[in-house]
Amino acid sequence: MKVLVTGCAGRVGSFVARQLLASGHQVRGFDLRSAGVEDAAFEQVVGAFDDRETASRACEGVDAVLHLGAFMSWLPADRDKLFRANVEGTRIVLEAAADAKVGRFVFASSGEVYPENKPEFQPITEDHPTKPRSAYGMTKLIGEGLVKFQGRVSPIETVILRFSHTQNASELLDPDSFFSGPRFFLRPKVKQQEAFGNRAAADLLRAADPGQPALVLTRNENGRPFRMHITDTRDMATGVLIALTHPKAAGGVFNLGATDPVDFADVLPVMAEKTGLPLVTVDLPGAGVWYHTSNQRMRETLGFEPEWPIMRMLDEAVEAWKRRQV
Ligand code: NAD
């Protein structure tokens, strides 16, 4: 099979591309950045998804498209770039794929389409109403609409995967990493909340600073610890590869992620013990993050079985953290 992997320089795309190559497939990558893959069966188109000529070149002659690339930002200043990359980009890649008579198009959507941070019921299934509350989530929902439209008006098979939050295990204890840094480390979280303009949260977090780098257990205003899914990139790649070929995936919408959510009150003490960093607890204004998303449809219909629960990821995260200390 010849497969186009968009976002091939990213977290999930780069791992999926390597998995496909290891299984003997031909892979074409499409990303703004070079994926740096050295393999005779790999070629890359460098450019933006919303550039029609580049998207056509990327889709020419491939059997399937895994559209895993997207721009992720929650900053108001990034809004135009977000819609260009995720809405116009998805429309143009889809049209190029249909013109090139690609067999299947798999789209990486997000749990932010529900949105997971403000669910109407739990566990969140694919039947939960979609009412995004972030511009990013909105771009993903419009993306889903574009994918469904293309599936109706052309013979292309489409699969929508609503991705869980996803991390490489090595990112979990990296204070400089984009997601895990401000999620688990106090000072990066202060900076993030300042950037979002959440002054009350930033002040509460700053007041808890013990005078040295520290981990932070975030809870809501009533003291309920945050709870969310954190899925290993390797499990996401497994799900994406199932969606690429499984006959029952065609036309479907599936939540893709770890089976159990991560309770921050369980993992932060383990992180503190393994790293020796102090742990502070901060109750932030508002309802906080507290969700559980069901992957039952993906498991029962397509046989998906995640293999990297958080504690297994943490073992690797601790090793990576130790390597960074020397
Ligand atoms: P990533 O940020 O690591 O990789 C995305 C890649 O897309 C990057 O290499 C980037 O250069 C490329 N890209 C961005 N805009 C582009 C454009 N306009 N043209 C060409 N390339 C462009 O993301 P990831 O973590 O691998 O996520 C993969 C997919 O899953 C994305 O669609 C993302 O929105 C979705 N998703 C991710 C998470 C998560 O927690 N990581 C959660 C839900 C959904």
mmCIF file of C-alpha atoms and ligand atoms in Angstrom:
data_model
loop_
_atom_site.group_PDB
_atom_site.id
_atom_site.type_symbol
_atom_site.label_atom_id
_atom_site.label_comp_id
_atom_site.label_asym_id
_atom_site.label_seq_id
_atom_site.Cartn_x
_atom_site.Cartn_y
_atom_site.Cartn_z
ATOM 1 C CA MET A 1 0.000 0.000 0.000
ATOM 2 C CA LYS A 2 1.140 3.583 -0.609
ATOM 3 C CA VAL A 3 -0.066 5.817 2.207
ATOM 4 C CA LEU A 4 0.038 9.586 2.617
ATOM 5 C CA VAL A 5 0.669 10.553 6.249
ATOM 6 C CA THR A 6 0.008 14.216 6.902
ATOM 7 C CA GLY A 7 1.659 15.661 9.993
ATOM 8 C CA CYS A 8 4.515 13.181 9.420
ATOM 9 C CA ALA A 9 6.920 15.333 11.474
ATOM 10 C CA GLY A 10 4.561 15.376 14.451
ATOM 11 C CA ARG A 11 4.071 13.191 17.497
ATOM 12 C CA VAL A 12 1.537 10.708 16.081
ATOM 13 C CA GLY A 13 2.316 11.103 12.362
ATOM 14 C CA SER A 14 6.024 10.357 12.707
ATOM 15 C CA PHE A 15 5.321 7.202 14.717
ATOM 16 C CA VAL A 16 2.612 6.021 12.301
ATOM 17 C CA ALA A 17 4.931 6.632 9.334
ATOM 18 C CA ARG A 18 7.667 4.538 10.926
ATOM 19 C CA GLN A 19 5.193 1.739 11.747
ATOM 20 C CA LEU A 20 3.966 1.659 8.150
ATOM 21 C CA LEU A 21 7.525 1.556 6.816
ATOM 22 C CA ALA A 22 8.380 -1.279 9.226
ATOM 23 C CA SER A 23 5.386 -3.243 7.835
ATOM 24 C CA GLY A 24 6.682 -2.859 4.296
ATOM 25 C CA HIS A 25 4.377 -0.095 3.036
ATOM 26 C CA GLN A 26 5.411 2.905 0.966
ATOM 27 C CA VAL A 27 4.895 6.177 2.781
ATOM 28 C CA ARG A 28 4.644 9.742 1.582
ATOM 29 C CA GLY A 29 4.748 12.367 4.289
ATOM 30 C CA PHE A 30 3.176 15.832 4.088
ATOM 31 C CA ASP A 31 4.137 18.446 6.649
ATOM 32 C CA LEU A 32 5.419 21.986 6.984
ATOM 33 C CA ARG A 33 8.580 20.527 8.499
ATOM 34 C CA SER A 34 10.857 17.734 7.359
ATOM 35 C CA ALA A 35 10.228 14.461 9.185
ATOM 36 C CA GLY A 36 13.892 13.560 8.773
ATOM 37 C CA VAL A 37 13.063 9.944 7.895
ATOM 38 C CA GLU A 38 15.832 8.166 5.984
ATOM 39 C CA ASP A 39 14.199 5.194 4.260
ATOM 40 C CA ALA A 40 14.075 4.175 0.611
ATOM 41 C CA ALA A 41 10.292 3.640 0.930
ATOM 42 C CA PHE A 42 9.715 7.158 2.324
ATOM 43 C CA GLU A 43 9.316 10.402 0.439
ATOM 44 C CA GLN A 44 8.080 13.739 1.710
ATOM 45 C CA VAL A 45 6.198 16.710 0.383
ATOM 46 C CA VAL A 46 7.033 19.810 2.412
ATOM 47 C CA GLY A 47 4.355 22.494 2.470
ATOM 48 C CA ALA A 48 1.071 23.734 3.873
ATOM 49 C CA PHE A 49 -2.191 21.762 3.754
ATOM 50 C CA ASP A 50 -4.105 24.736 2.343
ATOM 51 C CA ASP A 51 -1.821 25.021 -0.688
ATOM 52 C CA ARG A 52 -3.792 23.290 -3.442
ATOM 53 C CA GLU A 53 -0.871 22.521 -5.754
ATOM 54 C CA THR A 54 1.147 20.988 -2.906
ATOM 55 C CA ALA A 55 -1.847 19.012 -1.610
ATOM 56 C CA SER A 56 -2.485 17.609 -5.112
ATOM 57 C CA ARG A 57 1.153 16.567 -5.410
ATOM 58 C CA ALA A 58 0.951 14.927 -1.973
ATOM 59 C CA CYS A 59 -2.183 12.897 -2.853
ATOM 60 C CA GLU A 60 -1.166 11.822 -6.347
ATOM 61 C CA GLY A 61 -0.926 8.024 -6.612
ATOM 62 C CA VAL A 62 -1.589 7.106 -2.978
ATOM 63 C CA ASP A 63 -4.068 4.425 -1.876
ATOM 64 C CA ALA A 64 -5.039 6.078 1.407
ATOM 65 C CA VAL A 65 -4.593 9.304 3.367
ATOM 66 C CA LEU A 66 -4.049 9.470 7.115
ATOM 67 C CA HIS A 67 -4.765 13.143 7.827
ATOM 68 C CA LEU A 68 -2.987 13.414 11.169
ATOM 69 C CA GLY A 69 -1.479 16.880 10.776
ATOM 70 C CA ALA A 70 -3.093 19.943 12.331
ATOM 71 C CA PHE A 71 -2.232 23.147 14.115
ATOM 72 C CA MET A 72 -2.913 23.033 17.857
ATOM 73 C CA SER A 73 -3.199 26.322 19.727
ATOM 74 C CA TRP A 74 -5.583 27.826 22.230
ATOM 75 C CA LEU A 75 -4.232 31.381 21.941
ATOM 76 C CA PRO A 76 -6.639 33.938 20.429
ATOM 77 C CA ALA A 77 -3.753 35.418 18.426
ATOM 78 C CA ASP A 78 -3.420 32.090 16.533
ATOM 79 C CA ARG A 79 -7.051 31.955 15.381
ATOM 80 C CA ASP A 80 -6.504 32.775 11.686
ATOM 81 C CA LYS A 81 -3.654 30.301 11.396
ATOM 82 C CA LEU A 82 -5.790 27.657 13.159
ATOM 83 C CA PHE A 83 -8.696 27.901 10.706
ATOM 84 C CA ARG A 84 -6.340 28.064 7.698
ATOM 85 C CA ALA A 85 -4.502 24.891 8.741
ATOM 86 C CA ASN A 86 -7.376 22.816 10.152
ATOM 87 C CA VAL A 87 -10.412 23.914 8.134
ATOM 88 C CA GLU A 88 -9.134 25.189 4.761
ATOM 89 C CA GLY A 89 -6.236 22.739 4.984
ATOM 90 C CA THR A 90 -8.529 19.772 5.627
ATOM 91 C CA ARG A 91 -10.932 20.825 2.838
ATOM 92 C CA ILE A 92 -8.129 21.134 0.314
ATOM 93 C CA VAL A 93 -6.390 17.878 1.287
ATOM 94 C CA LEU A 94 -9.802 16.117 1.118
ATOM 95 C CA GLU A 95 -10.563 17.515 -2.342
ATOM 96 C CA ALA A 96 -7.087 16.568 -3.554
ATOM 97 C CA ALA A 97 -7.593 13.051 -2.139
ATOM 98 C CA ALA A 98 -10.966 12.677 -3.883
ATOM 99 C CA ASP A 99 -9.504 13.978 -7.196
ATOM 100 C CA ALA A 100 -6.660 11.443 -6.875
ATOM 101 C CA LYS A 101 -9.268 8.673 -6.320
ATOM 102 C CA VAL A 102 -7.791 7.740 -2.946
ATOM 103 C CA GLY A 103 -9.547 4.726 -1.393
ATOM 104 C CA ARG A 104 -9.725 5.759 2.266
ATOM 105 C CA PHE A 105 -9.312 8.993 4.242
ATOM 106 C CA VAL A 106 -8.748 8.766 8.013
ATOM 107 C CA PHE A 107 -9.190 12.028 9.909
ATOM 108 C CA ALA A 108 -7.673 12.852 13.315
ATOM 109 C CA SER A 109 -10.433 14.737 15.103
ATOM 110 C CA SER A 110 -10.424 15.477 18.814
ATOM 111 C CA GLY A 111 -12.369 14.974 22.036
ATOM 112 C CA GLU A 112 -12.601 18.777 22.042
ATOM 113 C CA VAL A 113 -15.558 18.481 19.673
ATOM 114 C CA TYR A 114 -17.777 17.335 22.598
ATOM 115 C CA PRO A 115 -15.999 19.066 24.483
ATOM 116 C CA GLU A 116 -14.545 16.661 27.036
ATOM 117 C CA ASN A 117 -13.931 19.476 29.526
ATOM 118 C CA LYS A 118 -17.646 20.203 29.854
ATOM 119 C CA PRO A 119 -19.478 16.927 29.236
ATOM 120 C CA GLU A 120 -23.252 16.584 29.495
ATOM 121 C CA PHE A 121 -22.881 12.936 30.541
ATOM 122 C CA GLN A 122 -20.107 10.479 31.258
ATOM 123 C CA PRO A 123 -18.554 8.316 30.047
ATOM 124 C CA ILE A 124 -18.562 10.355 26.862
ATOM 125 C CA THR A 125 -19.634 8.205 23.918
ATOM 126 C CA GLU A 126 -19.704 9.086 20.226
ATOM 127 C CA ASP A 127 -23.404 9.968 20.670
ATOM 128 C CA HIS A 128 -22.607 12.826 23.051
ATOM 129 C CA PRO A 129 -23.680 16.198 21.577
ATOM 130 C CA THR A 130 -20.874 18.059 19.819
ATOM 131 C CA LYS A 131 -20.663 21.612 21.144
ATOM 132 C CA PRO A 132 -17.012 22.710 21.074
ATOM 133 C CA ARG A 133 -15.975 25.527 23.391
ATOM 134 C CA SER A 134 -12.537 26.221 21.915
ATOM 135 C CA ALA A 135 -11.705 27.526 18.457
ATOM 136 C CA TYR A 136 -9.454 24.475 18.044
ATOM 137 C CA GLY A 137 -12.367 22.132 18.842
ATOM 138 C CA MET A 138 -14.538 24.083 16.399
ATOM 139 C CA THR A 139 -11.970 23.615 13.610
ATOM 140 C CA LYS A 140 -12.033 19.868 14.285
ATOM 141 C CA LEU A 141 -15.846 19.735 14.194
ATOM 142 C CA ILE A 142 -15.914 21.642 10.890
ATOM 143 C CA GLY A 143 -13.201 19.241 9.703
ATOM 144 C CA GLU A 144 -15.477 16.305 10.577
ATOM 145 C CA GLY A 145 -18.295 17.943 8.594
ATOM 146 C CA LEU A 146 -16.019 18.354 5.594
ATOM 147 C CA VAL A 147 -14.916 14.708 5.846
ATOM 148 C CA LYS A 148 -18.537 13.474 6.008
ATOM 149 C CA PHE A 149 -19.482 15.717 3.074
ATOM 150 C CA GLN A 150 -16.647 14.330 0.926
ATOM 151 C CA GLY A 151 -17.681 10.805 1.931
ATOM 152 C CA ARG A 152 -21.225 11.522 0.646
ATOM 153 C CA VAL A 153 -20.284 13.115 -2.668
ATOM 154 C CA SER A 154 -17.395 10.876 -3.761
ATOM 155 C CA PRO A 155 -16.567 7.160 -3.535
ATOM 156 C CA ILE A 156 -13.833 7.806 -0.923
ATOM 157 C CA GLU A 157 -14.234 5.836 2.347
ATOM 158 C CA THR A 158 -13.889 8.051 5.393
ATOM 159 C CA VAL A 159 -13.092 7.312 9.033
ATOM 160 C CA ILE A 160 -13.277 9.899 11.812
ATOM 161 C CA LEU A 161 -11.195 9.218 14.914
ATOM 162 C CA ARG A 162 -11.856 11.482 17.883
ATOM 163 C CA PHE A 163 -8.418 11.478 19.453
ATOM 164 C CA SER A 164 -7.841 11.448 23.179
ATOM 165 C CA HIS A 165 -5.174 13.726 24.555
ATOM 166 C CA THR A 166 -1.935 12.069 23.413
ATOM 167 C CA GLN A 167 1.624 12.135 24.692
ATOM 168 C CA ASN A 168 4.926 10.412 24.150
ATOM 169 C CA ALA A 169 5.842 8.823 27.496
ATOM 170 C CA SER A 170 9.101 10.797 27.496
ATOM 171 C CA GLU A 171 7.124 14.068 27.516
ATOM 172 C CA LEU A 172 5.268 13.386 30.770
ATOM 173 C CA LEU A 173 8.071 14.541 33.061
ATOM 174 C CA ASP A 174 9.604 17.153 30.752
ATOM 175 C CA PRO A 175 8.950 20.648 32.169
ATOM 176 C CA ASP A 176 9.697 22.128 28.717
ATOM 177 C CA SER A 177 7.191 19.990 26.806
ATOM 178 C CA PHE A 178 4.182 21.741 25.269
ATOM 179 C CA PHE A 179 1.404 19.876 27.121
ATOM 180 C CA SER A 180 2.942 18.022 30.066
ATOM 181 C CA GLY A 181 5.185 20.908 31.168
ATOM 182 C CA PRO A 182 2.309 23.209 32.164
ATOM 183 C CA ARG A 183 0.114 20.288 33.174
ATOM 184 C CA PHE A 184 2.366 18.837 35.874
ATOM 185 C CA PHE A 185 5.076 21.445 36.614
ATOM 186 C CA LEU A 186 4.244 24.503 38.702
ATOM 187 C CA ARG A 187 6.320 27.249 37.083
ATOM 188 C CA PRO A 188 5.455 26.334 33.465
ATOM 189 C CA LYS A 189 1.792 26.275 34.586
ATOM 190 C CA VAL A 190 2.082 29.815 35.970
ATOM 191 C CA LYS A 191 3.474 30.975 32.602
ATOM 192 C CA GLN A 192 0.694 29.166 30.695
ATOM 193 C CA GLN A 193 -2.068 30.679 32.802
ATOM 194 C CA GLU A 194 -0.512 34.142 32.399
ATOM 195 C CA ALA A 195 -0.434 33.630 28.600
ATOM 196 C CA PHE A 196 -4.141 32.681 28.667
ATOM 197 C CA GLY A 197 -4.880 35.813 30.711
ATOM 198 C CA ASN A 198 -6.118 33.725 33.694
ATOM 199 C CA ARG A 199 -4.730 36.075 36.332
ATOM 200 C CA ALA A 200 -6.568 34.546 39.328
ATOM 201 C CA ALA A 201 -5.246 31.067 38.512
ATOM 202 C CA ALA A 202 -1.720 32.389 37.904
ATOM 203 C CA ASP A 203 -1.754 34.185 41.272
ATOM 204 C CA LEU A 204 -2.930 31.075 43.142
ATOM 205 C CA LEU A 205 -0.251 28.960 41.473
ATOM 206 C CA ARG A 206 2.495 31.541 42.098
ATOM 207 C CA ALA A 207 1.547 31.709 45.774
ATOM 208 C CA ALA A 208 2.196 27.943 46.073
ATOM 209 C CA ASP A 209 5.780 28.190 44.730
ATOM 210 C CA PRO A 210 8.071 26.573 47.332
ATOM 211 C CA GLY A 211 11.118 28.474 46.003
ATOM 212 C CA GLN A 212 12.365 25.631 43.822
ATOM 213 C CA PRO A 213 11.024 23.728 40.795
ATOM 214 C CA ALA A 214 7.983 21.709 41.876
ATOM 215 C CA LEU A 215 5.204 19.503 40.571
ATOM 216 C CA VAL A 216 1.615 20.654 40.930
ATOM 217 C CA LEU A 217 -1.537 18.637 41.640
ATOM 218 C CA THR A 218 -4.385 20.715 40.218
ATOM 219 C CA ARG A 219 -7.883 20.403 41.639
ATOM 220 C CA ASN A 220 -11.056 22.342 41.008
ATOM 221 C CA GLU A 221 -12.462 24.989 43.331
ATOM 222 C CA ASN A 222 -14.110 22.278 45.469
ATOM 223 C CA GLY A 223 -10.911 20.262 45.845
ATOM 224 C CA ARG A 224 -11.757 17.614 43.202
ATOM 225 C CA PRO A 225 -8.491 16.500 41.512
ATOM 226 C CA PHE A 226 -8.352 16.808 37.723
ATOM 227 C CA ARG A 227 -9.081 13.634 35.761
ATOM 228 C CA MET A 228 -8.580 13.164 32.015
ATOM 229 C CA HIS A 229 -7.359 10.668 29.439
ATOM 230 C CA ILE A 230 -3.677 10.671 28.541
ATOM 231 C CA THR A 231 -2.991 8.149 25.801
ATOM 232 C CA ASP A 232 0.402 6.936 24.653
ATOM 233 C CA THR A 233 1.356 7.786 21.056
ATOM 234 C CA ARG A 234 1.989 4.075 20.425
ATOM 235 C CA ASP A 235 -1.615 3.173 21.281
ATOM 236 C CA MET A 236 -2.903 6.003 19.088
ATOM 237 C CA ALA A 237 -0.775 4.721 16.192
ATOM 238 C CA THR A 238 -2.230 1.233 16.667
ATOM 239 C CA GLY A 239 -5.748 2.687 16.451
ATOM 240 C CA VAL A 240 -4.915 4.739 13.356
ATOM 241 C CA LEU A 241 -3.489 1.678 11.584
ATOM 242 C CA ILE A 242 -6.610 -0.352 12.418
ATOM 243 C CA ALA A 243 -8.742 2.472 10.961
ATOM 244 C CA LEU A 244 -6.638 2.424 7.797
ATOM 245 C CA THR A 245 -7.702 -1.073 6.773
ATOM 246 C CA HIS A 246 -10.540 -2.443 8.922
ATOM 247 C CA PRO A 247 -13.648 -2.979 6.739
ATOM 248 C CA LYS A 248 -15.966 -1.987 9.618
ATOM 249 C CA ALA A 249 -14.171 1.340 10.088
ATOM 250 C CA ALA A 250 -15.480 2.780 6.800
ATOM 251 C CA GLY A 251 -17.967 5.590 7.345
ATOM 252 C CA GLY A 252 -17.540 5.410 11.124
ATOM 253 C CA VAL A 253 -16.857 7.827 13.965
ATOM 254 C CA PHE A 254 -14.797 6.421 16.833
ATOM 255 C CA ASN A 255 -13.359 7.716 20.089
ATOM 256 C CA LEU A 256 -9.720 6.653 20.144
ATOM 257 C CA GLY A 257 -7.806 6.634 23.411
ATOM 258 C CA ALA A 258 -6.873 4.857 26.614
ATOM 259 C CA THR A 259 -9.564 2.817 28.339
ATOM 260 C CA ASP A 260 -9.272 4.470 31.752
ATOM 261 C CA PRO A 261 -8.892 8.149 32.570
ATOM 262 C CA VAL A 262 -5.932 9.363 34.642
ATOM 263 C CA ASP A 263 -6.722 10.662 38.120
ATOM 264 C CA PHE A 264 -4.151 13.350 38.929
ATOM 265 C CA ALA A 265 -4.340 12.466 42.643
ATOM 266 C CA ASP A 266 -3.009 8.997 41.740
ATOM 267 C CA VAL A 267 -0.151 9.980 39.432
ATOM 268 C CA LEU A 268 1.265 13.204 40.904
ATOM 269 C CA PRO A 269 2.431 11.589 44.178
ATOM 270 C CA VAL A 270 4.146 8.838 42.138
ATOM 271 C CA MET A 271 5.809 11.483 39.930
ATOM 272 C CA ALA A 272 7.004 13.341 43.045
ATOM 273 C CA GLU A 273 8.347 10.185 44.671
ATOM 274 C CA LYS A 274 10.221 9.067 41.551
ATOM 275 C CA THR A 275 11.730 12.480 40.764
ATOM 276 C CA GLY A 276 12.293 13.766 44.299
ATOM 277 C CA LEU A 277 10.581 17.035 43.329
ATOM 278 C CA PRO A 278 8.281 18.711 45.864
ATOM 279 C CA LEU A 279 4.552 18.439 45.133
ATOM 280 C CA VAL A 280 2.138 21.283 45.811
ATOM 281 C CA THR A 281 -1.637 21.143 45.552
ATOM 282 C CA VAL A 282 -3.541 24.080 44.083
ATOM 283 C CA ASP A 283 -7.323 24.473 43.872
ATOM 284 C CA LEU A 284 -8.068 26.471 40.726
ATOM 285 C CA PRO A 285 -11.221 28.537 40.118
ATOM 286 C CA GLY A 286 -14.038 26.801 38.251
ATOM 287 C CA ALA A 287 -15.249 23.246 37.684
ATOM 288 C CA GLY A 288 -11.845 21.995 36.518
ATOM 289 C CA VAL A 289 -11.068 19.088 34.208
ATOM 290 C CA TRP A 290 -12.881 15.843 35.049
ATOM 291 C CA TYR A 291 -13.882 13.488 32.286
ATOM 292 C CA HIS A 292 -14.052 9.887 31.173
ATOM 293 C CA THR A 293 -14.383 9.082 27.477
ATOM 294 C CA SER A 294 -15.535 5.664 26.326
ATOM 295 C CA ASN A 295 -13.436 3.772 23.766
ATOM 296 C CA GLN A 296 -15.937 0.887 23.782
ATOM 297 C CA ARG A 297 -16.996 1.315 20.128
ATOM 298 C CA MET A 298 -13.386 1.224 18.933
ATOM 299 C CA ARG A 299 -12.622 -1.831 21.071
ATOM 300 C CA GLU A 300 -15.778 -3.802 20.280
ATOM 301 C CA THR A 301 -16.178 -2.935 16.591
ATOM 302 C CA LEU A 302 -12.536 -2.773 15.504
ATOM 303 C CA GLY A 303 -10.712 -4.837 18.148
ATOM 304 C CA PHE A 304 -8.590 -1.946 19.463
ATOM 305 C CA GLU A 305 -6.708 -2.830 22.674
ATOM 306 C CA PRO A 306 -4.510 -0.134 24.227
ATOM 307 C CA GLU A 307 -1.315 -1.433 25.824
ATOM 308 C CA TRP A 308 0.176 1.632 27.493
ATOM 309 C CA PRO A 309 -1.752 2.610 30.647
ATOM 310 C CA ILE A 310 -0.400 5.643 32.481
ATOM 311 C CA MET A 311 1.700 3.766 35.038
ATOM 312 C CA ARG A 312 3.517 1.931 32.225
ATOM 313 C CA MET A 313 4.106 5.279 30.483
ATOM 314 C CA LEU A 314 5.375 6.718 33.770
ATOM 315 C CA ASP A 315 8.133 4.104 34.065
ATOM 316 C CA GLU A 316 9.537 5.368 30.751
ATOM 317 C CA ALA A 317 8.923 8.984 31.707
ATOM 318 C CA VAL A 318 11.024 8.561 34.856
ATOM 319 C CA GLU A 319 13.891 7.031 32.860
ATOM 320 C CA ALA A 320 13.764 9.969 30.403
ATOM 321 C CA TRP A 321 13.663 12.433 33.324
ATOM 322 C CA LYS A 322 16.738 10.814 34.904
ATOM 323 C CA ARG A 323 18.632 11.016 31.592
ATOM 324 C CA ARG A 324 17.861 14.756 31.406
ATOM 325 C CA GLN A 325 19.305 15.301 34.918
ATOM 326 C CA VAL A 326 22.842 14.161 33.967
HETATM 327 P P1 NAD B 1 1.791 17.504 16.450
HETATM 328 O O1 NAD B 1 1.622 18.954 16.756
HETATM 329 O O2 NAD B 1 2.899 16.754 17.123
HETATM 330 O O3 NAD B 1 1.967 17.311 14.892
HETATM 331 C C1 NAD B 1 1.196 18.013 13.964
HETATM 332 C C2 NAD B 1 2.020 18.207 12.707
HETATM 333 O O4 NAD B 1 1.221 18.920 11.760
HETATM 334 C C3 NAD B 1 3.299 19.030 12.932
HETATM 335 O O5 NAD B 1 4.438 18.309 12.500
HETATM 336 C C4 NAD B 1 3.076 20.302 12.123
HETATM 337 O O6 NAD B 1 4.247 20.815 11.510
HETATM 338 C C5 NAD B 1 2.063 19.844 11.078
HETATM 339 N N1 NAD B 1 1.269 20.962 10.579
HETATM 340 C C6 NAD B 1 0.583 21.877 11.321
HETATM 341 N N2 NAD B 1 -0.024 22.757 10.521
HETATM 342 C C7 NAD B 1 0.288 22.406 9.241
HETATM 343 C C8 NAD B 1 -0.048 22.943 7.961
HETATM 344 N N3 NAD B 1 -0.823 24.013 7.834
HETATM 345 N N4 NAD B 1 0.439 22.323 6.875
HETATM 346 C C9 NAD B 1 1.245 21.238 6.988
HETATM 347 N N5 NAD B 1 1.596 20.679 8.181
HETATM 348 C C10 NAD B 1 1.113 21.256 9.283
HETATM 349 O O7 NAD B 1 0.372 16.808 16.733
HETATM 350 P P2 NAD B 1 0.053 15.347 17.303
HETATM 351 O O8 NAD B 1 0.077 15.374 18.771
HETATM 352 O O9 NAD B 1 0.857 14.340 16.545
HETATM 353 O O10 NAD B 1 -1.488 15.234 16.888
HETATM 354 C C11 NAD B 1 -1.895 14.536 15.723
HETATM 355 C C12 NAD B 1 -3.335 14.869 15.411
HETATM 356 O O11 NAD B 1 -4.163 14.546 16.515
HETATM 357 C C13 NAD B 1 -3.604 16.357 15.124
HETATM 358 O O12 NAD B 1 -4.575 16.426 14.117
HETATM 359 C C14 NAD B 1 -4.184 16.868 16.426
HETATM 360 O O13 NAD B 1 -5.024 17.987 16.209
HETATM 361 C C15 NAD B 1 -4.955 15.655 16.895
HETATM 362 N N6 NAD B 1 -5.103 15.585 18.345
HETATM 363 C C16 NAD B 1 -3.999 15.580 19.142
HETATM 364 C C17 NAD B 1 -4.143 15.502 20.519
HETATM 365 C C18 NAD B 1 -2.937 15.502 21.433
HETATM 366 O O14 NAD B 1 -3.137 15.577 22.642
HETATM 367 N N7 NAD B 1 -1.707 15.391 20.936
HETATM 368 C C19 NAD B 1 -5.432 15.396 21.075
HETATM 369 C C20 NAD B 1 -6.542 15.381 20.233
HETATM 370 C C21 NAD B 1 -6.355 15.469 18.870
#
